[in-house]
């Protein structure tokens, strides 16, 4: 017997808001409606992730990294929208996915990010926000 569903890819930022203010709730709504109809708890996954996230979150129109303030503004915009939409059915959220580096060194690696000696993944989000 299962009593919880994790939305997985359909609630990630790239799926729900591929461009600023352009929301696509279709697949996430289907999962949420299924959970509502069947009395199943829904775990939201995930609010922020370095991988499946629109570049609008951390880059300006010219491809430059945005300021820390702009990044946080964009994050708040996205998080508020999705949490408000599913507040009646999601019992928990995975907030930041894979912030800790999975090892390796040098340049390149998965997603073309440089690894660093510290514990955090050296993503554009980390480069802007820092510790």
PDB file of C-alpha atoms in Angstrom:
ATOM      1  CA  UNK A   1       0.000   0.000   0.000  1.00  0.00           C
ATOM      2  CA  UNK A   2       1.369   3.422  -0.963  1.00  0.00           C
ATOM      3  CA  UNK A   3       0.325   6.621   0.747  1.00  0.00           C
ATOM      4  CA  UNK A   4       2.523   9.265  -0.895  1.00  0.00           C
ATOM      5  CA  UNK A   5       3.447  10.340  -4.411  1.00  0.00           C
ATOM      6  CA  UNK A   6       6.439  12.471  -5.394  1.00  0.00           C
ATOM      7  CA  UNK A   7       5.753  14.629  -8.427  1.00  0.00           C
ATOM      8  CA  UNK A   8       9.335  14.241  -9.708  1.00  0.00           C
ATOM      9  CA  UNK A   9       9.961  16.111 -13.011  1.00  0.00           C
ATOM     10  CA  UNK A  10       6.521  17.651 -13.451  1.00  0.00           C
ATOM     11  CA  UNK A  11       6.924  20.072 -10.541  1.00  0.00           C
ATOM     12  CA  UNK A  12      10.504  21.126 -11.256  1.00  0.00           C
ATOM     13  CA  UNK A  13      11.048  24.757 -12.270  1.00  0.00           C
ATOM     14  CA  UNK A  14      11.804  24.020 -15.943  1.00  0.00           C
ATOM     15  CA  UNK A  15       8.514  22.145 -16.285  1.00  0.00           C
ATOM     16  CA  UNK A  16       6.275  24.589 -14.438  1.00  0.00           C
ATOM     17  CA  UNK A  17       7.825  27.922 -15.477  1.00  0.00           C
ATOM     18  CA  UNK A  18      10.145  27.575 -18.477  1.00  0.00           C
ATOM     19  CA  UNK A  19      10.156  31.361 -18.987  1.00  0.00           C
ATOM     20  CA  UNK A  20       9.446  34.098 -16.472  1.00  0.00           C
ATOM     21  CA  UNK A  21       5.720  34.300 -15.824  1.00  0.00           C
ATOM     22  CA  UNK A  22       4.893  31.647 -18.442  1.00  0.00           C
ATOM     23  CA  UNK A  23       3.477  28.827 -16.369  1.00  0.00           C
ATOM     24  CA  UNK A  24       2.693  25.323 -17.561  1.00  0.00           C
ATOM     25  CA  UNK A  25       0.690  23.553 -14.870  1.00  0.00           C
ATOM     26  CA  UNK A  26      -0.812  20.808 -17.058  1.00  0.00           C
ATOM     27  CA  UNK A  27       1.182  17.782 -15.884  1.00  0.00           C
ATOM     28  CA  UNK A  28       1.563  18.933 -12.281  1.00  0.00           C
ATOM     29  CA  UNK A  29      -2.191  19.590 -12.129  1.00  0.00           C
ATOM     30  CA  UNK A  30      -2.901  16.048 -13.320  1.00  0.00           C
ATOM     31  CA  UNK A  31      -0.765  14.608 -10.535  1.00  0.00           C
ATOM     32  CA  UNK A  32      -2.300  16.921  -7.926  1.00  0.00           C
ATOM     33  CA  UNK A  33      -5.836  16.105  -9.094  1.00  0.00           C
ATOM     34  CA  UNK A  34      -5.098  12.375  -8.937  1.00  0.00           C
ATOM     35  CA  UNK A  35      -3.834  12.760  -5.377  1.00  0.00           C
ATOM     36  CA  UNK A  36      -6.867  14.833  -4.361  1.00  0.00           C
ATOM     37  CA  UNK A  37      -9.282  12.330  -5.903  1.00  0.00           C
ATOM     38  CA  UNK A  38      -7.632   9.350  -4.239  1.00  0.00           C
ATOM     39  CA  UNK A  39      -6.732  10.796  -0.846  1.00  0.00           C
ATOM     40  CA  UNK A  40      -3.000  10.406  -1.475  1.00  0.00           C
ATOM     41  CA  UNK A  41      -0.392  12.750  -0.015  1.00  0.00           C
ATOM     42  CA  UNK A  42       1.719  14.643  -2.550  1.00  0.00           C
ATOM     43  CA  UNK A  43       5.359  15.580  -2.013  1.00  0.00           C
ATOM     44  CA  UNK A  44       6.442  18.529  -4.145  1.00  0.00           C
ATOM     45  CA  UNK A  45       9.775  18.026  -5.913  1.00  0.00           C
ATOM     46  CA  UNK A  46      11.504  20.422  -6.164  1.00  0.00           C
ATOM     47  CA  UNK A  47      11.401  24.193  -5.790  1.00  0.00           C
ATOM     48  CA  UNK A  48      14.997  24.947  -6.851  1.00  0.00           C
ATOM     49  CA  UNK A  49      17.484  22.788  -8.742  1.00  0.00           C
ATOM     50  CA  UNK A  50      20.581  23.708 -10.723  1.00  0.00           C
ATOM     51  CA  UNK A  51      19.711  21.318 -13.536  1.00  0.00           C
ATOM     52  CA  UNK A  52      16.073  21.596 -14.571  1.00  0.00           C
ATOM     53  CA  UNK A  53      15.624  25.334 -14.172  1.00  0.00           C
ATOM     54  CA  UNK A  54      14.995  28.052 -16.739  1.00  0.00           C
ATOM     55  CA  UNK A  55      17.963  30.279 -17.486  1.00  0.00           C
ATOM     56  CA  UNK A  56      15.708  33.260 -16.799  1.00  0.00           C
ATOM     57  CA  UNK A  57      16.096  32.446 -13.108  1.00  0.00           C
ATOM     58  CA  UNK A  58      19.832  33.256 -13.081  1.00  0.00           C
ATOM     59  CA  UNK A  59      20.707  35.005 -16.379  1.00  0.00           C
ATOM     60  CA  UNK A  60      19.717  38.334 -17.885  1.00  0.00           C
ATOM     61  CA  UNK A  61      18.743  38.846 -21.536  1.00  0.00           C
ATOM     62  CA  UNK A  62      22.424  39.124 -22.528  1.00  0.00           C
ATOM     63  CA  UNK A  63      23.385  35.843 -20.843  1.00  0.00           C
ATOM     64  CA  UNK A  64      25.115  37.462 -17.873  1.00  0.00           C
ATOM     65  CA  UNK A  65      24.536  36.181 -14.361  1.00  0.00           C
ATOM     66  CA  UNK A  66      21.993  38.302 -12.502  1.00  0.00           C
ATOM     67  CA  UNK A  67      22.645  39.924  -9.140  1.00  0.00           C
ATOM     68  CA  UNK A  68      22.018  38.051  -5.917  1.00  0.00           C
ATOM     69  CA  UNK A  69      18.993  40.289  -5.289  1.00  0.00           C
ATOM     70  CA  UNK A  70      17.513  39.501  -8.726  1.00  0.00           C
ATOM     71  CA  UNK A  71      18.137  35.766  -8.286  1.00  0.00           C
ATOM     72  CA  UNK A  72      16.328  35.794  -4.941  1.00  0.00           C
ATOM     73  CA  UNK A  73      13.494  37.869  -6.446  1.00  0.00           C
ATOM     74  CA  UNK A  74      13.106  35.340  -9.275  1.00  0.00           C
ATOM     75  CA  UNK A  75      13.198  32.427  -6.837  1.00  0.00           C
ATOM     76  CA  UNK A  76      10.567  34.030  -4.599  1.00  0.00           C
ATOM     77  CA  UNK A  77       8.347  34.693  -7.627  1.00  0.00           C
ATOM     78  CA  UNK A  78       8.498  31.055  -8.700  1.00  0.00           C
ATOM     79  CA  UNK A  79       8.258  29.510  -5.247  1.00  0.00           C
ATOM     80  CA  UNK A  80       5.276  31.648  -4.256  1.00  0.00           C
ATOM     81  CA  UNK A  81       3.380  30.739  -7.431  1.00  0.00           C
ATOM     82  CA  UNK A  82       3.833  26.977  -7.182  1.00  0.00           C
ATOM     83  CA  UNK A  83       3.363  26.732  -3.421  1.00  0.00           C
ATOM     84  CA  UNK A  84       0.178  28.783  -3.586  1.00  0.00           C
ATOM     85  CA  UNK A  85      -1.225  26.649  -6.398  1.00  0.00           C
ATOM     86  CA  UNK A  86      -0.697  23.341  -4.598  1.00  0.00           C
ATOM     87  CA  UNK A  87      -1.021  24.390  -0.952  1.00  0.00           C
ATOM     88  CA  UNK A  88      -4.092  22.207  -0.435  1.00  0.00           C
ATOM     89  CA  UNK A  89      -2.477  18.969  -1.601  1.00  0.00           C
ATOM     90  CA  UNK A  90       1.311  19.142  -1.095  1.00  0.00           C
ATOM     91  CA  UNK A  91       2.297  18.132   2.439  1.00  0.00           C
ATOM     92  CA  UNK A  92       6.067  18.706   2.019  1.00  0.00           C
ATOM     93  CA  UNK A  93       8.466  20.265  -0.462  1.00  0.00           C
ATOM     94  CA  UNK A  94      11.988  19.317  -1.442  1.00  0.00           C
ATOM     95  CA  UNK A  95      13.274  22.882  -1.427  1.00  0.00           C
ATOM     96  CA  UNK A  96      16.774  22.774  -2.946  1.00  0.00           C
ATOM     97  CA  UNK A  97      17.746  19.647  -4.851  1.00  0.00           C
ATOM     98  CA  UNK A  98      21.375  18.470  -5.091  1.00  0.00           C
ATOM     99  CA  UNK A  99      23.059  21.558  -3.631  1.00  0.00           C
ATOM    100  CA  UNK A 100      25.881  19.374  -2.339  1.00  0.00           C
ATOM    101  CA  UNK A 101      28.462  18.326  -4.910  1.00  0.00           C
ATOM    102  CA  UNK A 102      28.601  14.645  -5.749  1.00  0.00           C
ATOM    103  CA  UNK A 103      32.392  14.726  -6.032  1.00  0.00           C
ATOM    104  CA  UNK A 104      34.807  14.810  -8.882  1.00  0.00           C
ATOM    105  CA  UNK A 105      37.292  17.489  -9.656  1.00  0.00           C
ATOM    106  CA  UNK A 106      38.566  19.689 -12.394  1.00  0.00           C
ATOM    107  CA  UNK A 107      36.428  21.235 -15.080  1.00  0.00           C
ATOM    108  CA  UNK A 108      33.523  19.893 -16.996  1.00  0.00           C
ATOM    109  CA  UNK A 109      31.780  17.003 -15.395  1.00  0.00           C
ATOM    110  CA  UNK A 110      28.071  16.688 -15.371  1.00  0.00           C
ATOM    111  CA  UNK A 111      26.270  19.813 -16.650  1.00  0.00           C
ATOM    112  CA  UNK A 112      29.633  21.437 -17.474  1.00  0.00           C
ATOM    113  CA  UNK A 113      30.117  22.807 -13.972  1.00  0.00           C
ATOM    114  CA  UNK A 114      33.478  23.071 -12.297  1.00  0.00           C
ATOM    115  CA  UNK A 115      33.754  21.138  -9.103  1.00  0.00           C
ATOM    116  CA  UNK A 116      35.328  22.812  -6.109  1.00  0.00           C
ATOM    117  CA  UNK A 117      36.949  21.677  -2.922  1.00  0.00           C
ATOM    118  CA  UNK A 118      34.002  22.801  -0.754  1.00  0.00           C
ATOM    119  CA  UNK A 119      30.833  20.795  -0.309  1.00  0.00           C
ATOM    120  CA  UNK A 120      28.534  22.841  -2.563  1.00  0.00           C
ATOM    121  CA  UNK A 121      27.934  22.279  -6.265  1.00  0.00           C
ATOM    122  CA  UNK A 122      29.504  25.119  -8.244  1.00  0.00           C
ATOM    123  CA  UNK A 123      26.363  25.930 -10.228  1.00  0.00           C
ATOM    124  CA  UNK A 124      25.405  29.386 -11.510  1.00  0.00           C
ATOM    125  CA  UNK A 125      22.991  29.584  -8.565  1.00  0.00           C
ATOM    126  CA  UNK A 126      25.847  29.017  -6.114  1.00  0.00           C
ATOM    127  CA  UNK A 127      28.123  31.396  -8.007  1.00  0.00           C
ATOM    128  CA  UNK A 128      25.537  34.141  -7.494  1.00  0.00           C
ATOM    129  CA  UNK A 129      24.191  33.344  -4.033  1.00  0.00           C
ATOM    130  CA  UNK A 130      27.300  31.868  -2.406  1.00  0.00           C
ATOM    131  CA  UNK A 131      27.160  30.182   0.951  1.00  0.00           C
TER     132      UNK A 131
END
